[in-house]
C-alpha positions as semicolon CSV with decimal commas, in nm:
position;residue;x (nm);y (nm);z (nm)
1;M;0,028;-0,009;-0,009
2;E;0,145;0,329;-0,121
3;T;0,034;0,659;0,054
4;Y;0,058;1,009;-0,031
5;I;0,104;1,319;0,110
6;D;0,293;1,631;0,148
7;S;0,668;1,554;0,192
8;D;0,655;1,827;0,519
9;A;0,307;1,687;0,682
10;I;0,456;1,403;0,842
11;N;0,656;1,652;1,057
12;D;0,407;1,871;1,090
13;N;0,152;1,581;1,222
14;L;0,423;1,479;1,452
15;N;0,366;1,826;1,622
16;N;-0,021;1,772;1,640
17;N;-0,158;1,674;1,959
18;I;-0,447;1,496;1,799
19;Y;-0,220;1,259;1,558
20;L;0,024;1,193;1,912
21;Q;-0,310;1,084;2,085
22;A;-0,402;0,858;1,849
23;L;-0,097;0,717;1,738
24;N;0,025;0,628;2,119
25;S;-0,337;0,470;2,188
26;A;-0,211;0,212;1,897
27;R;-0,158;-0,142;2,026
28;S;0,114;-0,199;1,769
29;G;0,438;-0,015;1,777
30;I;0,460;0,224;1,539
31;I;0,795;0,365;1,394
32;I;0,845;0,655;1,123
33;T;1,176;0,675;0,957
34;D;1,290;0,997;0,717
35;N;1,402;0,845;0,382
36;R;1,537;1,168;0,294
37;Q;1,818;1,163;0,536
38;P;2,109;0,937;0,529
39;D;2,046;0,595;0,658
40;N;1,667;0,636;0,682
41;P;1,693;0,760;1,045
42;I;1,379;0,744;1,271
43;I;1,208;1,036;1,363
44;Y;0,898;0,923;1,578
45;C;0,805;0,644;1,770
46;N;0,489;0,576;1,959
47;K;0,433;0,451;2,313
48;S;0,394;0,073;2,232
49;F;0,729;0,086;2,058
50;E;0,893;0,188;2,352
51;N;0,688;-0,031;2,546
52;M;0,781;-0,349;2,336
53;T;1,177;-0,262;2,322
54;G;1,237;-0,135;2,637
55;Y;1,375;0,212;2,467
56;S;1,291;0,524;2,569
57;H;1,206;0,794;2,312
58;N;1,540;0,966;2,335
59;E;1,727;0,632;2,274
60;V;1,535;0,549;1,975
61;I;1,534;0,879;1,776
62;G;1,855;0,907;1,514
63;H;1,906;0,529;1,482
64;N;1,864;0,320;1,190
65;C;1,592;0,029;1,272
66;R;1,818;-0,221;1,200
67;F;1,983;-0,150;1,537
68;L;1,681;-0,404;1,716
69;Q;1,842;-0,691;1,560
70;A;2,154;-0,623;1,790
71;Q;2,424;-0,897;1,651
72;D;2,195;-1,123;1,458
73;R;2,269;-1,036;1,115
74;S;2,212;-1,308;0,879
75;Q;1,865;-1,320;0,891
76;P;1,729;-1,363;0,555
77;E;1,457;-1,142;0,650
78;R;1,663;-0,797;0,672
79;Q;1,764;-0,865;0,290
80;K;1,413;-0,827;0,239
81;I;1,351;-0,533;0,430
82;K;1,675;-0,340;0,269
83;D;1,541;-0,414;-0,060
84;A;1,205;-0,309;0,001
85;I;1,328;0,012;0,097
86;Q;1,527;0,053;-0,177
87;N;1,270;-0,026;-0,418
88;G;1,000;0,205;-0,239
89;T;0,723;-0,085;-0,189
90;E;0,575;-0,225;0,121
91;C;0,723;-0,518;0,284
92;K;0,561;-0,764;0,548
93;V;0,803;-0,990;0,751
94;E;0,853;-1,187;1,096
95;I;1,224;-1,127;1,218
96;R;1,422;-1,170;1,568
97;N;1,460;-0,889;1,742
98;Y;1,596;-0,759;2,096
99;K;1,504;-0,532;2,351
100;K;1,697;-0,324;2,539
101;N;1,770;-0,594;2,790
102;G;1,906;-0,798;2,572
103;N;1,605;-1,042;2,541
104;L;1,457;-1,188;2,228
105;F;1,159;-1,106;2,082
106;W;0,995;-1,193;1,769
107;N;0,827;-0,915;1,563
108;E;0,589;-0,902;1,315
109;L;0,714;-0,578;1,093
110;I;0,495;-0,421;0,820
111;I;0,668;-0,119;0,636
112;S;0,460;0,092;0,389
113;P;0,646;0,366;0,206
114;V;0,481;0,754;0,167
115;L;0,466;0,935;-0,127
116;D;0,506;1,278;-0,218
117;H;0,295;1,431;-0,470
118;N;0,564;1,371;-0,716
119;G;0,586;0,961;-0,656
120;N;0,921;1,040;-0,476
121;V;0,936;0,816;-0,122
122;T;0,974;1,074;0,188
123;H;0,907;0,836;0,469
124;F;0,845;0,506;0,558
125;I;0,607;0,387;0,825
126;G;0,656;0,046;1,048
127;V;0,437;-0,106;1,238
128;Q;0,504;-0,381;1,473
129;N;0,348;-0,631;1,695
130;D;0,535;-0,877;1,926
131;I;0,466;-1,232;1,824
132;T;0,672;-1,395;2,074
133;E;0,426;-1,610;2,269
134;R;0,310;-1,738;1,920
135;K;0,595;-1,849;1,792
136;K;0,696;-2,010;2,109
137;Y;0,341;-2,197;2,091
138;E;0,414;-2,299;1,715
139;T;0,746;-2,437;1,846
140;E;0,592;-2,597;2,134
141;L;0,339;-2,791;1,911
142;R;0,627;-2,909;1,658
143;E;0,809;-3,066;1,982
144;E;0,501;-3,238;2,105
145;K;0,427;-3,339;1,721
146;A;0,803;-3,492;1,719
147;S;0,824;-3,726;1,987
148;V;0,640;-3,680;2,355
149;D;0,824;-3,965;2,511
150;R;1,148;-3,855;2,366
151;K;1,101;-3,514;2,494
152;I;1,002;-3,612;2,845
153;K;1,338;-3,863;2,911
154;E;1,539;-3,594;2,736
155;R;1,445;-3,295;2,963
156;T;1,405;-3,534;3,261
157;K;1,803;-3,613;3,187
158;E;1,860;-3,263;3,165
159;L;1,684;-3,145;3,447
160;R;1,860;-3,404;3,659
161;D;2,223;-3,293;3,472
162;N;2,156;-2,933;3,552
163;E;2,050;-2,995;3,889
164;A;2,429;-3,171;3,953
165;F;2,590;-2,931;3,751
166;L;2,458;-2,617;3,917
167;S;2,537;-2,765;4,262
168;S;2,910;-2,823;4,182
169;I;2,928;-2,470;4,075
170;I;2,807;-2,323;4,382
171;Q;2,999;-2,556;4,573
172;T;3,357;-2,487;4,404
173;V;3,320;-2,109;4,251
174;R;3,489;-1,885;4,415
175;E;3,213;-1,610;4,478
176;S;2,955;-1,625;4,737
177;L;2,625;-1,786;4,575
178;L;2,289;-1,858;4,695
179;V;2,007;-2,070;4,574
180;L;1,637;-1,930;4,645
181;D;1,292;-2,074;4,587
182;A;1,009;-1,867;4,453
183;E;0,950;-1,757;4,828
184;Y;1,278;-1,623;4,856
185;K;1,424;-1,885;5,111
186;V;1,775;-2,035;5,076
187;L;1,791;-2,364;4,949
188;S;2,194;-2,368;4,923
189;A;2,453;-2,162;5,017
190;N;2,816;-2,246;4,895
191;T;3,129;-2,252;5,142
192;H;3,267;-1,916;5,000
193;F;2,943;-1,739;5,154
194;L;2,917;-1,929;5,460
195;N;3,332;-1,844;5,507
196;S;3,309;-1,445;5,387
197;F;3,024;-1,384;5,607
198;K;3,151;-1,604;5,920
199;V;2,787;-1,752;5,959
200;T;2,685;-2,128;5,941
201;S;2,496;-2,357;5,733
202;E;2,217;-2,381;6,016
203;D;2,186;-1,974;6,001
204;T;2,171;-1,949;5,619
205;I;1,947;-2,290;5,512
206;G;1,584;-2,253;5,526
207;K;1,578;-1,899;5,595
208;V;1,438;-1,586;5,409
209;L;1,686;-1,395;5,217
210;F;1,571;-1,079;5,395
211;E;1,581;-1,191;5,725
212;L;1,958;-1,341;5,731
213;G;2,189;-1,221;6,003
214;N;2,085;-0,882;6,143
215;H;1,834;-0,790;5,837
216;Q;2,144;-0,671;5,633
217;W;1,985;-0,792;5,316
218;D;1,665;-0,653;5,437
219;I;1,703;-0,331;5,123
220;D;1,343;-0,228;4,995
221;R;1,517;-0,175;4,616
222;L;1,656;-0,509;4,621
223;K;1,299;-0,668;4,724
224;D;1,165;-0,491;4,459
225;L;1,431;-0,577;4,227
226;L;1,414;-0,980;4,320
227;T;1,047;-1,006;4,337
228;K;1,029;-0,910;3,936
229;I;1,282;-1,198;3,857
230;L;1,032;-1,480;3,855
231;P;0,714;-1,314;3,665
232;T;0,940;-1,144;3,427
233;N;1,307;-1,308;3,392
234;N;1,451;-0,939;3,453
235;P;1,789;-1,055;3,618
236;V;1,935;-0,822;3,873
237;I;2,264;-0,698;3,773
238;D;2,561;-0,520;3,931
239;F;2,313;-0,366;4,221
240;E;2,558;-0,253;4,508
241;V;2,475;-0,333;4,873
242;E;2,667;-0,076;5,135
243;H;2,656;-0,236;5,492
244;D;2,826;-0,299;5,816
245;F;2,853;-0,660;5,831
246;P;2,851;-0,860;6,167
247;Y;3,195;-0,989;6,235
248;I;3,333;-0,865;5,931
249;G;3,280;-0,492;5,922
250;K;3,185;-0,232;5,641
251;K;3,144;-0,403;5,318
252;I;3,068;-0,287;4,989
253;M;2,901;-0,610;4,785
254;L;2,818;-0,626;4,420
255;V;2,459;-0,822;4,378
256;N;2,373;-1,039;4,039
257;A;2,072;-1,215;4,009
258;Y;1,901;-1,473;3,759
259;R;1,546;-1,647;3,749
260;V;1,719;-2,028;3,706
261;E;1,441;-2,179;3,473
262;F;1,384;-2,555;3,562
263;E;1,036;-2,772;3,556
264;G;0,911;-3,022;3,799
265;Q;1,011;-3,024;4,135
266;Y;1,307;-2,754;4,079
267;K;1,059;-2,488;3,912
268;D;1,138;-2,146;3,999
269;R;1,498;-2,117;4,116
270;I;1,688;-1,783;4,205
271;L;2,074;-1,774;4,146
272;I;2,229;-1,511;4,345
273;A;2,593;-1,457;4,305
274;I;2,775;-1,213;4,533
275;E;3,132;-1,050;4,534
276;D;3,305;-0,842;4,743
277;I;3,422;-0,506;4,570
278;T;3,546;-0,326;4,876
279;D;3,848;-0,330;4,785
280;K;3,806;-0,260;4,409
281;K;3,602;0,022;4,502
282;E;3,903;0,158;4,762
283;I;4,159;0,133;4,489
284;D;3,936;0,341;4,239
285;R;3,903;0,651;4,487
286;R;4,254;0,664;4,536
287;K;4,336;0,612;4,153
288;D;4,084;0,878;4,097
289;D;4,255;1,117;4,380
290;F;4,556;1,073;4,248
291;L;4,467;1,169;3,912
292;S;4,289;1,479;3,993
293;I;4,602;1,568;4,268
294;A;4,827;1,481;3,972
295;S;4,649;1,702;3,737
296;H;4,632;1,992;3,923
297;E;5,015;1,932;4,029
298;L;5,095;1,963;3,677
299;K;4,903;2,219;3,524
300;T;5,044;2,525;3,693
301;P;5,430;2,441;3,603
302;L;5,276;2,339;3,231
303;T;5,122;2,631;3,197
304;T;5,425;2,844;3,301
305;I;5,635;2,664;3,049
306;K;5,415;2,713;2,780
307;G;5,459;3,102;2,866
308;F;5,791;3,058;2,823
309;V;5,802;2,901;2,504
310;Q;5,603;3,163;2,354
311;L;5,798;3,414;2,484
312;L;6,095;3,272;2,296
313;E;5,916;3,255;2,003
314;R;5,852;3,586;1,995
315;M;6,209;3,675;2,098
316;I;6,405;3,417;1,824
317;P;6,723;3,624;1,685
318;E;6,770;3,727;1,330
319;N;7,040;3,475;1,236
320;S;6,926;3,240;1,457
321;S;6,990;2,846;1,267
322;E;6,691;2,655;1,103
323;K;6,749;2,376;1,316
324;F;6,707;2,609;1,656
325;V;6,365;2,721;1,507
326;T;6,244;2,371;1,436
327;T;6,336;2,267;1,744
328;L;6,130;2,532;1,946
329;G;5,858;2,459;1,723
330;K;5,872;2,076;1,835
331;V;5,872;2,153;2,191
332;S;5,562;2,418;2,156
333;V;5,365;2,118;1,981
334;Y;5,461;1,889;2,246
335;V;5,391;2,098;2,536
336;D;4,998;2,166;2,370
337;R;4,996;1,787;2,335
338;L;5,070;1,755;2,708
339;N;4,869;2,009;2,781
340;N;4,538;1,850;2,599
341;L;4,626;1,559;2,808
342;I;4,644;1,701;3,153
343;S;4,318;1,851;3,075
344;E;4,152;1,527;2,974
345;L;4,237;1,416;3,302
346;L;4,097;1,680;3,496
347;D;3,779;1,642;3,298
348;T;3,750;1,273;3,366
349;S;3,789;1,359;3,731
350;K;3,556;1,583;3,761
351;I;3,276;1,353;3,582
352;Q;3,379;1,084;3,822
353;S;3,358;1,291;4,134
354;G;3,013;1,455;3,966
355;N;3,213;1,805;3,982
356;I;3,177;1,852;3,600
357;E;3,029;2,198;3,522
358;I;2,784;2,267;3,235
359;H;2,692;2,637;3,138
360;K;2,414;2,621;2,940
361;E;2,309;2,909;2,639
362;P;2,131;2,887;2,338
363;F;2,383;2,820;2,041
364;D;2,333;2,770;1,673
365;I;2,453;2,420;1,645
366;D;2,497;2,467;1,233
367;K;2,728;2,739;1,297
368;L;2,952;2,550;1,574
369;I;2,992;2,264;1,393
370;K;3,111;2,474;1,070
371;D;3,343;2,682;1,333
372;T;3,452;2,387;1,476
373;V;3,574;2,150;1,154
374;E;3,704;2,459;0,972
375;N;3,914;2,497;1,251
376;L;4,079;2,171;1,238
377;A;4,061;2,153;0,876
378;L;4,287;2,439;0,878
379;A;4,539;2,224;1,083
380;T;4,502;1,938;0,876
381;P;4,505;2,013;0,512
382;E;4,546;1,724;0,350
383;Y;4,199;1,576;0,458
384;K;3,898;1,672;0,242
385;I;3,624;1,742;0,539
386;N;3,267;1,736;0,387
387;I;2,999;1,952;0,580
388;I;2,674;1,893;0,545
389;S;2,455;2,102;0,808
390;N;2,146;2,329;0,759
391;T;1,927;2,234;1,027
392;K;1,881;2,602;1,128
393;A;1,820;2,438;1,468
394;D;1,925;2,621;1,833
395;I;2,054;2,433;2,084
396;L;2,048;2,461;2,528
397;G;2,359;2,381;2,600
398;D;2,712;2,393;2,701
399;E;2,870;2,514;2,353
400;L;3,237;2,480;2,441
401;Q;3,175;2,134;2,549
402;I;2,995;2,061;2,264
403;S;3,283;2,203;2,048
404;Q;3,488;1,966;2,221
405;V;3,317;1,652;2,124
406;I;3,271;1,756;1,768
407;N;3,654;1,819;1,782
408;N;3,747;1,520;1,927
409;L;3,542;1,298;1,717
410;V;3,645;1,438;1,370
411;S;4,009;1,429;1,575
412;N;3,951;1,044;1,616
413;A;3,816;1,023;1,224
414;I;4,170;1,157;1,105
415;K;4,371;0,968;1,378
416;Y;4,249;0,628;1,248
417;S;4,195;0,643;0,901
418;P;4,549;0,667;0,787
419;G;4,592;0,671;0,432
420;K;4,256;0,804;0,362
421;D;4,164;1,174;0,279
422;K;3,793;1,219;0,302
423;I;3,553;1,252;0,635
424;D;3,201;1,367;0,641
425;V;3,002;1,537;0,893
426;Y;2,658;1,603;0,883
427;C;2,386;1,702;1,099
428;N;2,013;1,667;1,039
429;R;1,688;1,707;1,213
430;V;1,538;1,355;1,363
431;G;1,190;1,478;1,545
432;N;1,279;1,697;1,807
433;F;1,640;1,628;1,839
434;V;1,931;1,738;1,572
435;K;2,173;1,411;1,463
436;V;2,536;1,483;1,401
437;S;2,750;1,224;1,226
438;V;3,109;1,163;1,188
439;K;3,197;0,903;0,916
440;D;3,530;0,818;0,836
441;Y;3,685;0,542;0,614
442;G;3,932;0,415;0,790
443;M;4,028;0,111;0,977
444;G;3,708;0,023;1,167
445;I;3,625;-0,091;1,511
446;S;3,535;-0,471;1,581
447;Q;3,159;-0,581;1,742
448;Q;3,340;-0,661;2,049
449;D;3,523;-0,304;2,117
450;Q;3,217;-0,147;2,005
451;A;3,040;-0,261;2,326
452;K;3,327;-0,123;2,558
453;I;3,447;0,179;2,307
454;F;3,305;0,452;2,568
455;D;3,427;0,265;2,866
456;R;3,699;0,493;3,066
457;F;4,055;0,426;3,000
458;F;3,962;0,138;2,710
459;R;4,186;0,143;2,410
460;A;4,093;-0,186;2,146
461;R;4,412;-0,399;2,073
462;D;4,507;-0,285;1,775
463;I;4,471;0,086;1,845
464;Q;4,712;0,025;2,137
465;K;4,946;-0,115;1,932
466;K;4,974;0,145;1,637
467;F;4,828;0,434;1,802
468;P;4,902;0,671;2,149
469;G;4,675;0,782;2,374
470;M;4,478;0,716;2,728
471;G;4,111;0,592;2,622
472;I;3,917;0,853;2,789
473;G;3,855;1,117;2,499
474;L;3,534;0,902;2,377
475;Y;3,455;0,864;2,769
476;I;3,466;1,225;2,822
477;C;3,229;1,255;2,511
478;H;2,966;1,032;2,614
479;E;2,932;1,163;2,939
480;I;2,880;1,533;2,780
481;I;2,623;1,410;2,559
482;A;2,448;1,223;2,841
483;K;2,448;1,518;3,039
484;H;2,261;1,738;2,760
485;N;1,976;1,440;2,746
486;G;2,142;1,312;2,426
487;T;2,296;0,972;2,329
488;L;2,616;0,903;2,157
489;W;2,708;0,587;1,989
490;V;2,907;0,417;1,694
491;E;2,846;0,197;1,399
492;S;3,143;0,022;1,254
493;E;3,277;-0,286;1,026
494;I;3,638;-0,355;1,051
495;G;3,802;-0,237;0,696
496;S;3,531;-0,018;0,632
497;G;3,531;0,287;0,879
498;S;3,332;0,421;1,129
499;T;3,053;0,650;1,173
500;F;3,001;0,833;1,542
501;N;2,645;0,978;1,605
502;F;2,509;1,163;1,865
503;T;2,162;1,331;1,947
504;L;2,081;1,661;2,108
505;P;1,723;1,799;2,155
506;I;1,612;2,096;1,970
507;M;1,536;2,381;2,228
508;K;1,230;2,505;2,182
509;R;1,097;2,836;2,084
């Protein structure tokens, strides 16, 4: 089904409360993508889509729909969708998608093109329905028809093996482990738990978790998370518990809990892993204190050195040798590099301590991109940096910090694309946001490294060998964009370059 509509009607309708209420009341997930922009980004999603996927509106805007397939890229349905978008035709597929928490769900997707009066495809509308339960019943029916007897025997053996396997893990792993039943009573506690908390099995087995010891695990937030495991299968991930435990003193514990799916007498079990991170927290605190102190102490003498170098550059004698002038210039360059490195360390320290300052004022995003990129282009004339930015949008934020993000992303694009001479920088409106993209044609980033690329001090193994750095630039960028209510992400393939994207909310006029 092809729909004809004014090319600007979609954006106008998205701002109309009646249309929004109608779309948001729909039980199906609905998204709208802008086919006129690079990579056909999402510009709208309704509430049902957010509920279906677990992603918020702000996290979805600007992405291509393929992000829902995560690493599951071998599905033939992806090519059907791609062909339909290229041909501007309607398409209906059943495809495996993944929620924000990583859970798989089957999606019945219908995409339809939106045409303007000239017959050009301007947008696509995607209607999505979660058919996971239907798929599950179809699979179960096929399995039952295959062989009921064989299934019962295999499941019985599997249950016995799993119970034995789980028991061996609990007793041998060097981490505190508990197994709870559906009533949150402790069925099993390994030796490490008993030794770490200096309790006996009589004090633990058969007791409700929240009543152990002096009720140190009786924490409202932890209770709330654990009660959601059985009905929803949502795990508890890295929940911190700080408590003054009997006999062992004040500790910080990291709690992870998962539902263990069995049938029969072993149905509904919760496996809890408890890690003592007290020492790690103290080491991290000392490291952050050291970085902060060292950066401040280095900043003052470095500023003095920079001043002396600038003075020497202005006082170069006329008969100075070329070697003297060149050497002085190199000193100035390396002093600037060291100054930038110390500034990044200071920014990292401020972010960790929560003291980073943001001074929000309205600014023109198009002008900021142009000014920032042109300054970099002057310093690297061998690169052709293409700029496409005509959003006419104002952003309420810290102009200096956003400029720092753009500078870092473009500098990285130059640094990590040796032998190439082209970089694309473009900015477009996507709903109530602007999306800024920096694309290079360099070495690319592996899928494994992409998951950690914004972590503090993380550097990909191949990059460590070839390029200097400390791995804090992208971490700082990520935190700056997050504090501006935007998102920063990367799309990349090894050998095919990388595209770093970030969104910022447009200032309401």
